[in-house]
Short mmCIF file of C-alpha atoms and ligand atoms in Angstrom, two decimals:
data_model
loop_
_atom_site.label_atom_id
_atom_site.label_comp_id
_atom_site.label_asym_id
_atom_site.label_seq_id
_atom_site.Cartn_x
_atom_site.Cartn_y
_atom_site.Cartn_z
CA MET A 1 -11.65 189.89 94.98
CA LYS A 2 -13.65 187.40 92.89
CA HIS A 3 -13.83 188.35 89.24
CA GLU A 4 -16.80 186.97 87.32
CA SER A 5 -16.71 188.83 84.04
CA HIS A 6 -15.78 187.45 80.63
CA THR A 7 -13.34 190.30 80.24
CA TRP A 8 -11.41 189.37 83.39
CA HIS A 9 -11.29 185.72 82.41
CA GLU A 10 -10.09 186.57 78.92
CA ILE A 11 -7.35 188.87 80.23
CA ALA A 12 -6.19 186.32 82.81
CA SER A 13 -6.15 183.40 80.37
CA GLN A 14 -3.51 184.92 78.10
CA PRO A 15 -0.49 182.76 79.03
CA GLY A 16 -2.34 179.52 78.16
CA VAL A 17 -3.94 181.01 75.06
CA TRP A 18 -0.56 182.28 73.83
CA ARG A 19 0.89 178.76 74.22
CA ALA A 20 -1.99 177.24 72.25
CA THR A 21 -1.69 179.93 69.55
CA LEU A 22 2.04 179.36 69.08
CA GLU A 23 1.54 175.60 69.00
CA GLY A 24 -1.11 176.03 66.32
CA PHE A 25 1.30 178.22 64.36
CA ALA A 26 4.07 175.60 64.59
CA GLY A 27 1.69 173.15 62.92
CA ILE A 28 1.21 175.31 59.82
CA GLN A 29 4.58 177.07 59.63
CA GLU A 30 5.96 174.84 56.86
CA ALA A 31 2.84 175.35 54.73
CA LEU A 32 3.13 179.11 55.30
CA ARG A 33 6.77 179.07 54.22
CA GLU A 34 5.85 177.25 50.99
CA PHE A 35 2.98 179.65 50.34
CA LEU A 36 5.19 182.72 50.79
CA VAL A 37 7.82 181.33 48.40
CA SER A 38 5.18 180.45 45.78
CA ARG A 39 3.66 183.96 45.69
CA PRO A 40 6.52 186.53 45.52
CA PHE A 41 5.83 190.15 46.57
CA GLU A 42 7.82 193.33 47.18
CA GLU A 43 5.80 195.11 49.84
CA VAL A 44 3.34 194.24 52.62
CA VAL A 45 0.27 196.35 53.35
CA VAL A 46 -1.18 195.53 56.76
CA THR A 47 -4.76 196.46 57.54
CA GLY A 48 -7.54 196.22 60.12
CA CYS A 49 -9.99 198.43 62.04
CA GLY A 50 -9.83 199.79 65.58
CA SER A 51 -7.74 197.42 67.69
CA THR A 52 -6.68 195.46 64.65
CA HIS A 53 -5.56 198.64 62.87
CA TYR A 54 -3.33 199.47 65.83
CA LEU A 55 -2.11 195.90 65.80
CA SER A 56 -1.25 196.38 62.12
CA GLN A 57 1.00 199.31 63.01
CA THR A 58 3.14 197.11 65.24
CA VAL A 59 3.11 194.09 62.91
CA ALA A 60 4.24 196.27 59.96
CA LEU A 61 7.35 197.28 61.91
CA ASN A 62 8.04 193.66 62.85
CA LEU A 63 7.91 192.77 59.15
CA ILE A 64 10.42 195.50 58.34
CA HIS A 65 12.70 194.54 61.21
CA TRP A 66 12.61 190.73 61.04
CA ALA A 67 11.85 190.12 57.37
CA GLY A 68 13.57 193.19 55.86
CA ILE A 69 10.57 193.88 53.61
CA PRO A 70 8.91 197.29 53.13
CA ALA A 71 5.64 197.29 55.08
CA ARG A 72 3.05 199.88 56.05
CA ALA A 73 -0.18 199.91 58.02
CA LEU A 74 -3.43 201.56 56.96
CA PRO A 75 -6.95 201.38 58.38
CA ALA A 76 -9.13 199.18 56.16
CA SER A 77 -11.43 202.13 55.43
CA GLU A 78 -8.52 203.98 53.80
CA LEU A 79 -7.71 201.05 51.52
CA TRP A 80 -11.37 200.70 50.64
CA LEU A 81 -12.21 204.37 50.08
CA ASN A 82 -9.00 206.07 48.93
CA ALA A 83 -7.49 204.96 45.64
CA HIS A 84 -4.15 206.61 46.51
CA ALA A 85 -3.78 204.10 49.37
CA ASN A 86 -3.60 201.15 46.97
CA PRO A 87 -0.18 199.53 46.81
CA ALA A 88 1.76 200.47 43.69
CA ALA A 89 4.35 197.71 43.85
CA ARG A 90 3.63 193.98 43.84
CA ALA A 91 2.19 193.69 47.32
CA LEU A 92 0.95 191.16 49.83
CA LEU A 93 -2.15 192.24 51.76
CA LEU A 94 -2.03 191.17 55.40
CA THR A 95 -5.51 191.64 56.71
CA ILE A 96 -6.21 191.34 60.46
CA SER A 97 -9.63 190.97 62.09
CA ARG A 98 -10.70 189.22 65.29
CA SER A 99 -14.15 188.44 63.87
CA GLY A 100 -13.23 188.16 60.20
CA THR A 101 -16.54 189.87 59.39
CA THR A 102 -15.90 193.63 59.75
CA THR A 103 -17.34 195.28 56.65
CA GLU A 104 -14.49 197.75 56.03
CA THR A 105 -11.89 194.99 56.24
CA LEU A 106 -13.80 192.79 53.78
CA ARG A 107 -14.19 195.75 51.41
CA ALA A 108 -10.47 196.56 51.64
CA LEU A 109 -9.79 192.98 50.57
CA SER A 110 -12.18 193.29 47.61
CA ARG A 111 -10.58 196.59 46.56
CA PHE A 112 -7.13 194.99 46.76
CA ARG A 113 -8.31 192.09 44.57
CA GLU A 114 -9.62 194.58 41.98
CA SER A 115 -6.27 196.38 41.69
CA THR A 116 -3.66 193.62 42.02
CA ASP A 117 -3.26 189.86 41.88
CA GLY A 118 -0.97 189.86 44.93
CA PRO A 119 -1.45 187.31 47.72
CA VAL A 120 -3.75 187.91 50.70
CA VAL A 121 -2.99 186.54 54.16
CA ALA A 122 -5.54 186.81 56.99
CA ILE A 123 -4.93 186.78 60.73
CA THR A 124 -8.14 186.10 62.64
CA CYS A 125 -9.61 184.28 65.63
CA HIS A 126 -12.35 182.80 63.43
CA PRO A 127 -10.92 180.44 60.80
CA GLN A 128 -14.37 179.86 59.22
CA SER A 129 -15.11 183.57 58.79
CA ALA A 130 -15.71 185.36 55.49
CA LEU A 131 -12.29 186.99 55.69
CA ALA A 132 -10.54 183.65 56.18
CA GLN A 133 -12.47 182.15 53.28
CA GLN A 134 -11.54 184.98 50.95
CA ALA A 135 -7.85 185.03 51.91
CA ASP A 136 -5.26 182.82 50.20
CA PHE A 137 -3.71 181.79 53.51
CA THR A 138 -5.04 182.13 57.08
CA LEU A 139 -3.23 182.28 60.40
CA ALA A 140 -5.80 181.58 63.09
CA ALA A 141 -5.96 181.93 66.86
CA PRO A 142 -9.22 180.09 67.66
CA ASP A 143 -8.27 179.69 71.33
CA ALA A 144 -8.26 183.49 71.62
CA GLN A 145 -11.92 183.92 70.63
CA GLU A 146 -13.82 186.15 73.04
CA HIS A 147 -17.26 186.78 74.50
CA SER A 148 -16.26 190.35 75.33
CA VAL A 149 -16.74 193.29 73.02
CA VAL A 150 -13.30 194.67 73.81
CA GLN A 151 -10.31 192.84 72.43
CA THR A 152 -7.81 191.58 75.00
CA ARG A 153 -6.42 188.07 74.48
CA SER A 154 -7.42 188.21 70.82
CA PHE A 155 -5.22 191.29 70.32
CA THR A 156 -2.12 189.83 71.93
CA SER A 157 -2.57 186.40 70.31
CA MET A 158 -2.99 187.89 66.84
CA LEU A 159 0.08 190.03 67.57
CA LEU A 160 2.02 186.83 68.25
CA LEU A 161 0.85 185.45 64.89
CA GLY A 162 1.95 188.66 63.14
CA GLN A 163 5.35 188.40 64.79
CA ALA A 164 5.57 184.69 63.91
CA LEU A 165 4.74 185.55 60.28
CA ALA A 166 7.50 188.19 60.23
CA ALA A 167 9.98 185.72 61.73
CA THR A 168 9.01 183.05 59.17
CA LEU A 169 9.33 185.47 56.27
CA GLY A 170 12.76 186.49 57.58
CA ARG A 171 13.74 182.83 58.10
CA ASN A 172 14.42 183.77 61.71
CA GLN A 173 13.88 180.61 63.76
CA HIS A 174 15.63 182.28 66.69
CA ALA A 175 12.79 184.82 66.86
CA LEU A 176 10.19 182.07 67.15
CA GLU A 177 12.08 180.53 70.03
CA GLY A 178 12.03 183.93 71.76
CA LEU A 179 8.25 184.20 71.26
CA ARG A 180 7.75 180.78 72.86
CA ARG A 181 9.27 182.12 76.09
CA LEU A 182 6.65 184.84 76.43
CA PRO A 183 3.81 182.87 78.16
CA VAL A 184 5.90 181.99 81.21
CA ILE A 185 7.32 185.52 81.35
CA LEU A 186 3.76 186.90 81.32
CA GLU A 187 2.77 184.67 84.24
CA GLY A 188 5.56 186.13 86.39
CA LEU A 189 4.83 189.66 85.22
CA MET A 190 1.14 189.45 86.17
CA ASP A 191 2.03 188.11 89.63
CA ARG A 192 4.57 190.85 90.28
CA THR A 193 2.52 193.80 89.03
CA GLY A 194 -1.02 192.73 90.03
CA ASP A 195 -1.26 194.76 93.26
CA LEU A 196 0.24 197.93 91.79
CA ILE A 197 -2.08 197.82 88.78
CA GLN A 198 -5.18 197.15 90.89
CA HIS A 199 -4.24 200.08 93.14
CA LEU A 200 -3.66 202.45 90.21
CA GLY A 201 -6.80 201.27 88.45
CA ALA A 202 -8.87 202.08 91.53
CA ASP A 203 -7.39 205.58 91.81
CA THR A 204 -10.15 207.85 90.55
CA ASP A 205 -8.07 210.96 91.31
CA ILE A 206 -6.58 210.18 87.90
CA GLU A 207 -8.72 211.91 85.26
CA ARG A 208 -6.82 211.41 82.03
CA LEU A 209 -4.20 209.02 80.71
CA SER A 210 -1.56 209.58 78.05
CA PHE A 211 0.29 206.60 76.61
CA LEU A 212 3.76 207.01 75.10
CA GLY A 213 5.49 204.47 72.87
CA GLY A 214 7.86 204.59 69.90
CA GLY A 215 8.76 202.16 67.10
CA PRO A 216 6.80 198.91 67.49
CA LEU A 217 5.44 200.21 70.79
CA TYR A 218 3.54 203.05 69.11
CA GLY A 219 0.75 200.74 67.88
CA LEU A 220 0.55 199.31 71.38
CA ALA A 221 0.28 202.78 72.93
CA ASN A 222 -2.62 203.42 70.55
CA GLU A 223 -4.29 200.17 71.60
CA ALA A 224 -3.79 201.10 75.27
CA MET A 225 -5.55 204.40 74.54
CA LEU A 226 -8.43 202.55 72.88
CA LYS A 227 -8.76 200.06 75.77
CA THR A 228 -8.88 202.95 78.26
CA GLN A 229 -11.54 204.77 76.24
CA GLU A 230 -13.69 201.69 75.59
CA MET A 231 -13.57 200.15 79.06
CA THR A 232 -13.33 203.20 81.32
CA LEU A 233 -14.89 206.13 79.44
CA THR A 234 -11.81 208.19 80.33
CA HIS A 235 -10.06 210.72 78.15
CA ALA A 236 -6.95 208.97 76.84
CA ASP A 237 -4.46 209.69 74.08
CA ALA A 238 -1.28 208.18 72.65
CA TYR A 239 1.88 209.68 71.18
CA TYR A 240 5.38 208.87 70.09
CA PRO A 241 7.36 209.80 73.24
CA LEU A 242 9.19 212.89 71.96
CA GLU A 243 6.06 214.13 70.17
CA PHE A 244 4.53 214.69 73.58
CA ARG A 245 6.52 217.91 74.05
CA HIS A 246 5.17 219.33 70.78
CA GLY A 247 1.78 220.33 72.12
CA PRO A 248 0.14 217.50 74.09
CA MET A 249 2.27 218.40 77.12
CA SER A 250 0.08 221.48 77.59
CA MET A 251 -2.77 219.21 78.76
CA VAL A 252 -0.78 217.70 81.62
CA ASP A 253 -1.67 218.37 85.27
CA GLU A 254 -1.56 216.51 88.60
CA ARG A 255 -4.63 214.45 87.62
CA THR A 256 -2.83 213.04 84.56
CA LEU A 257 -1.20 209.62 84.51
CA VAL A 258 1.42 209.34 81.77
CA VAL A 259 2.07 205.69 80.95
CA ALA A 260 5.37 205.14 79.16
CA PHE A 261 6.14 201.98 77.18
CA VAL A 262 9.88 202.45 77.33
CA SER A 263 12.14 200.82 74.74
CA ASP A 264 15.90 200.30 74.87
CA THR A 265 16.25 202.25 71.63
CA GLY A 266 16.27 205.97 72.46
CA LEU A 267 16.07 205.20 76.17
CA ALA A 268 17.79 208.35 77.48
CA GLU A 269 15.65 210.62 75.28
CA GLN A 270 12.42 208.94 76.46
CA LEU A 271 13.41 209.28 80.10
CA GLU A 272 14.03 213.01 79.62
CA VAL A 273 10.44 213.39 78.41
CA LEU A 274 9.26 211.69 81.59
CA GLU A 275 11.35 214.07 83.66
CA ASP A 276 9.70 217.03 81.94
CA VAL A 277 6.24 215.52 82.43
CA LYS A 278 6.80 214.91 86.12
CA ALA A 279 8.16 218.42 86.61
CA LEU A 280 4.77 219.66 85.35
CA GLY A 281 2.99 217.70 88.06
CA ALA A 282 1.82 214.56 86.20
CA ARG A 283 2.28 211.09 87.63
CA THR A 284 4.08 208.46 85.60
CA LEU A 285 3.78 204.70 85.25
CA VAL A 286 6.79 203.29 83.42
CA LEU A 287 6.77 199.87 81.72
CA VAL A 288 10.43 199.01 81.33
CA GLU A 289 12.62 195.94 80.96
CA ASP A 290 14.95 196.83 83.84
CA SER A 291 14.00 199.40 86.47
CA SER A 292 17.62 200.17 87.38
CA VAL A 293 17.74 202.60 84.42
CA LEU A 294 15.14 204.83 86.15
CA THR A 295 15.36 207.51 88.82
CA SER A 296 12.57 208.92 90.99
CA ARG A 297 12.70 212.10 88.86
CA GLN A 298 11.27 210.01 85.99
CA ALA A 299 9.04 207.33 87.49
CA ASP A 300 6.36 207.30 90.19
CA HIS A 301 5.31 203.73 89.48
CA VAL A 302 7.21 201.00 87.66
CA ALA A 303 6.14 197.74 86.02
CA GLU A 304 9.34 195.87 85.30
CA LEU A 305 9.09 193.37 82.42
CA GLN A 306 12.21 191.37 83.36
CA SER A 307 11.81 189.38 80.16
CA GLY A 308 15.48 188.84 79.45
CA LEU A 309 14.50 189.15 75.78
CA GLU A 310 15.73 191.56 73.14
CA GLU A 311 13.24 194.46 72.79
CA TRP A 312 11.56 193.32 69.54
CA TYR A 313 10.22 190.19 71.27
CA ARG A 314 8.65 191.98 74.21
CA ALA A 315 5.70 193.69 72.50
CA PRO A 316 2.96 191.23 73.63
CA LEU A 317 3.89 191.78 77.30
CA TYR A 318 2.80 195.41 77.56
CA LEU A 319 -0.90 195.09 76.82
CA PRO A 320 -2.05 192.67 79.56
CA ILE A 321 -0.85 195.22 82.14
CA ILE A 322 -2.93 197.97 80.56
CA GLN A 323 -5.94 195.69 80.05
CA ARG A 324 -5.90 195.02 83.80
CA LEU A 325 -5.47 198.69 84.58
CA ALA A 326 -8.53 199.46 82.45
CA TYR A 327 -10.50 196.60 84.00
CA HIS A 328 -9.91 197.82 87.56
CA ARG A 329 -10.63 201.40 86.56
CA ALA A 330 -13.92 200.32 84.95
CA LEU A 331 -14.96 198.64 88.21
CA ALA A 332 -13.89 201.68 90.26
CA LYS A 333 -16.08 203.87 88.04
CA GLY A 334 -19.05 201.53 88.39
CA LEU A 335 -18.87 200.38 84.76
CA ASP A 336 -19.41 196.85 83.45
CA PRO A 337 -16.27 195.84 81.49
CA ASP A 338 -18.33 193.29 79.54
CA SER A 339 -20.72 195.96 78.22
CA PRO A 340 -18.85 199.00 76.95
CA ARG A 341 -21.05 201.94 76.05
CA HIS A 342 -22.14 202.37 72.40
CA LEU A 343 -19.97 199.48 71.14
CA THR A 344 -20.61 196.21 69.37
CA ALA A 345 -18.10 193.43 68.85
CA VAL A 346 -18.24 193.88 65.07
CA VAL A 347 -18.99 196.91 62.95
CA VAL A 348 -21.22 195.80 60.06
CA LEU A 349 -22.14 198.59 57.67
CA LYS A 350 -25.66 198.67 56.25
CA SER A 351 -24.73 200.09 52.88
C1 LIG B 1 -12.49 195.56 65.02
C2 LIG B 1 -13.22 196.46 66.03
C3 LIG B 1 -12.70 196.32 67.45
C4 LIG B 1 -13.42 197.23 68.41
C5 LIG B 1 -14.93 197.34 68.20
C6 LIG B 1 -15.43 197.01 66.84
O1 LIG B 1 -13.05 194.30 64.90
O2 LIG B 1 -13.02 197.76 65.60
O3 LIG B 1 -11.34 196.65 67.52
O4 LIG B 1 -13.10 196.88 69.75
O5 LIG B 1 -15.67 196.71 69.20
O6 LIG B 1 -14.59 196.18 66.04
P1 LIG B 1 -12.38 193.11 64.09
O7 LIG B 1 -12.40 193.44 62.63
O8 LIG B 1 -10.97 192.93 64.61
O9 LIG B 1 -13.26 191.93 64.40
#
């Protein structure tokens, strides 16, 4: 099949764009280190909107894990509109926006400036944007800029920058070396899973999708939900894996595909959820490092990451699989992936 759309090209270009993004980061890492030392802080508040809010959820956990610093994620609108959301301690604001022009994100930055003199770091694909100009330090992924409304390579590339920031803050050079192995791993992963994902994407017997992910994979499950909604106009939701039993399970039937982003941490408990889900008639697609941990009672379809990396490095690998699933589903439903309904690339508020 010949794919002409911007969205397809942007999804497929991720290995090369990741390499360019990490090279760009290597060029400014020393300056970032000096900046972080010069502006001490005790907490990181990570913010964005839509995709970049979900990205913030994952980046906040990377900061806790790799840098050992308290971190939390909030949508920019909460920081802007709710005074209780303002950081109490000396905080760094990490603000993430593909465009760097989303109104809520800019207003969250202004609100932060009013209440604290803590440093502001921006992650964006547009280094000349208003957000980048207002931040004290910018990590940019210009090669990940997009024509498409939906975020694909921009999301994963900005995730890499968030992880690289966490590794730098934690003085963890080993982590950066792990991140540099991801582009080649993604190439192999796309080759191995392409047919399965095209087949599942074209399966319009599936009517709803539930994405499960815990820890750093929770933000990614949320982004997978958003991609499915935006690109395929399908009902989709996302939960921490064991939360699924506490209500959402009642929605499951044989037209449900449950997509599990399985982590090594809590593996047995996550697989038990999948067993329960399958017993109720749902189909499952399991994204897992090593498929030998699975039985047919848990998994109908498997995308094996085979990264050879410790689980905290693997996060960027999950999304390209789901982006492709959504792309093929959009085509199967007669939708144009480049023109999602009701959406614009940037939300600019009038007042
Ligand atoms: C954030 C965002 C996107 C979403 C939508 C509108 O933009 O919410 O995640 O797909 O099309 O904008 P940004 O602040 O990251 O540029």
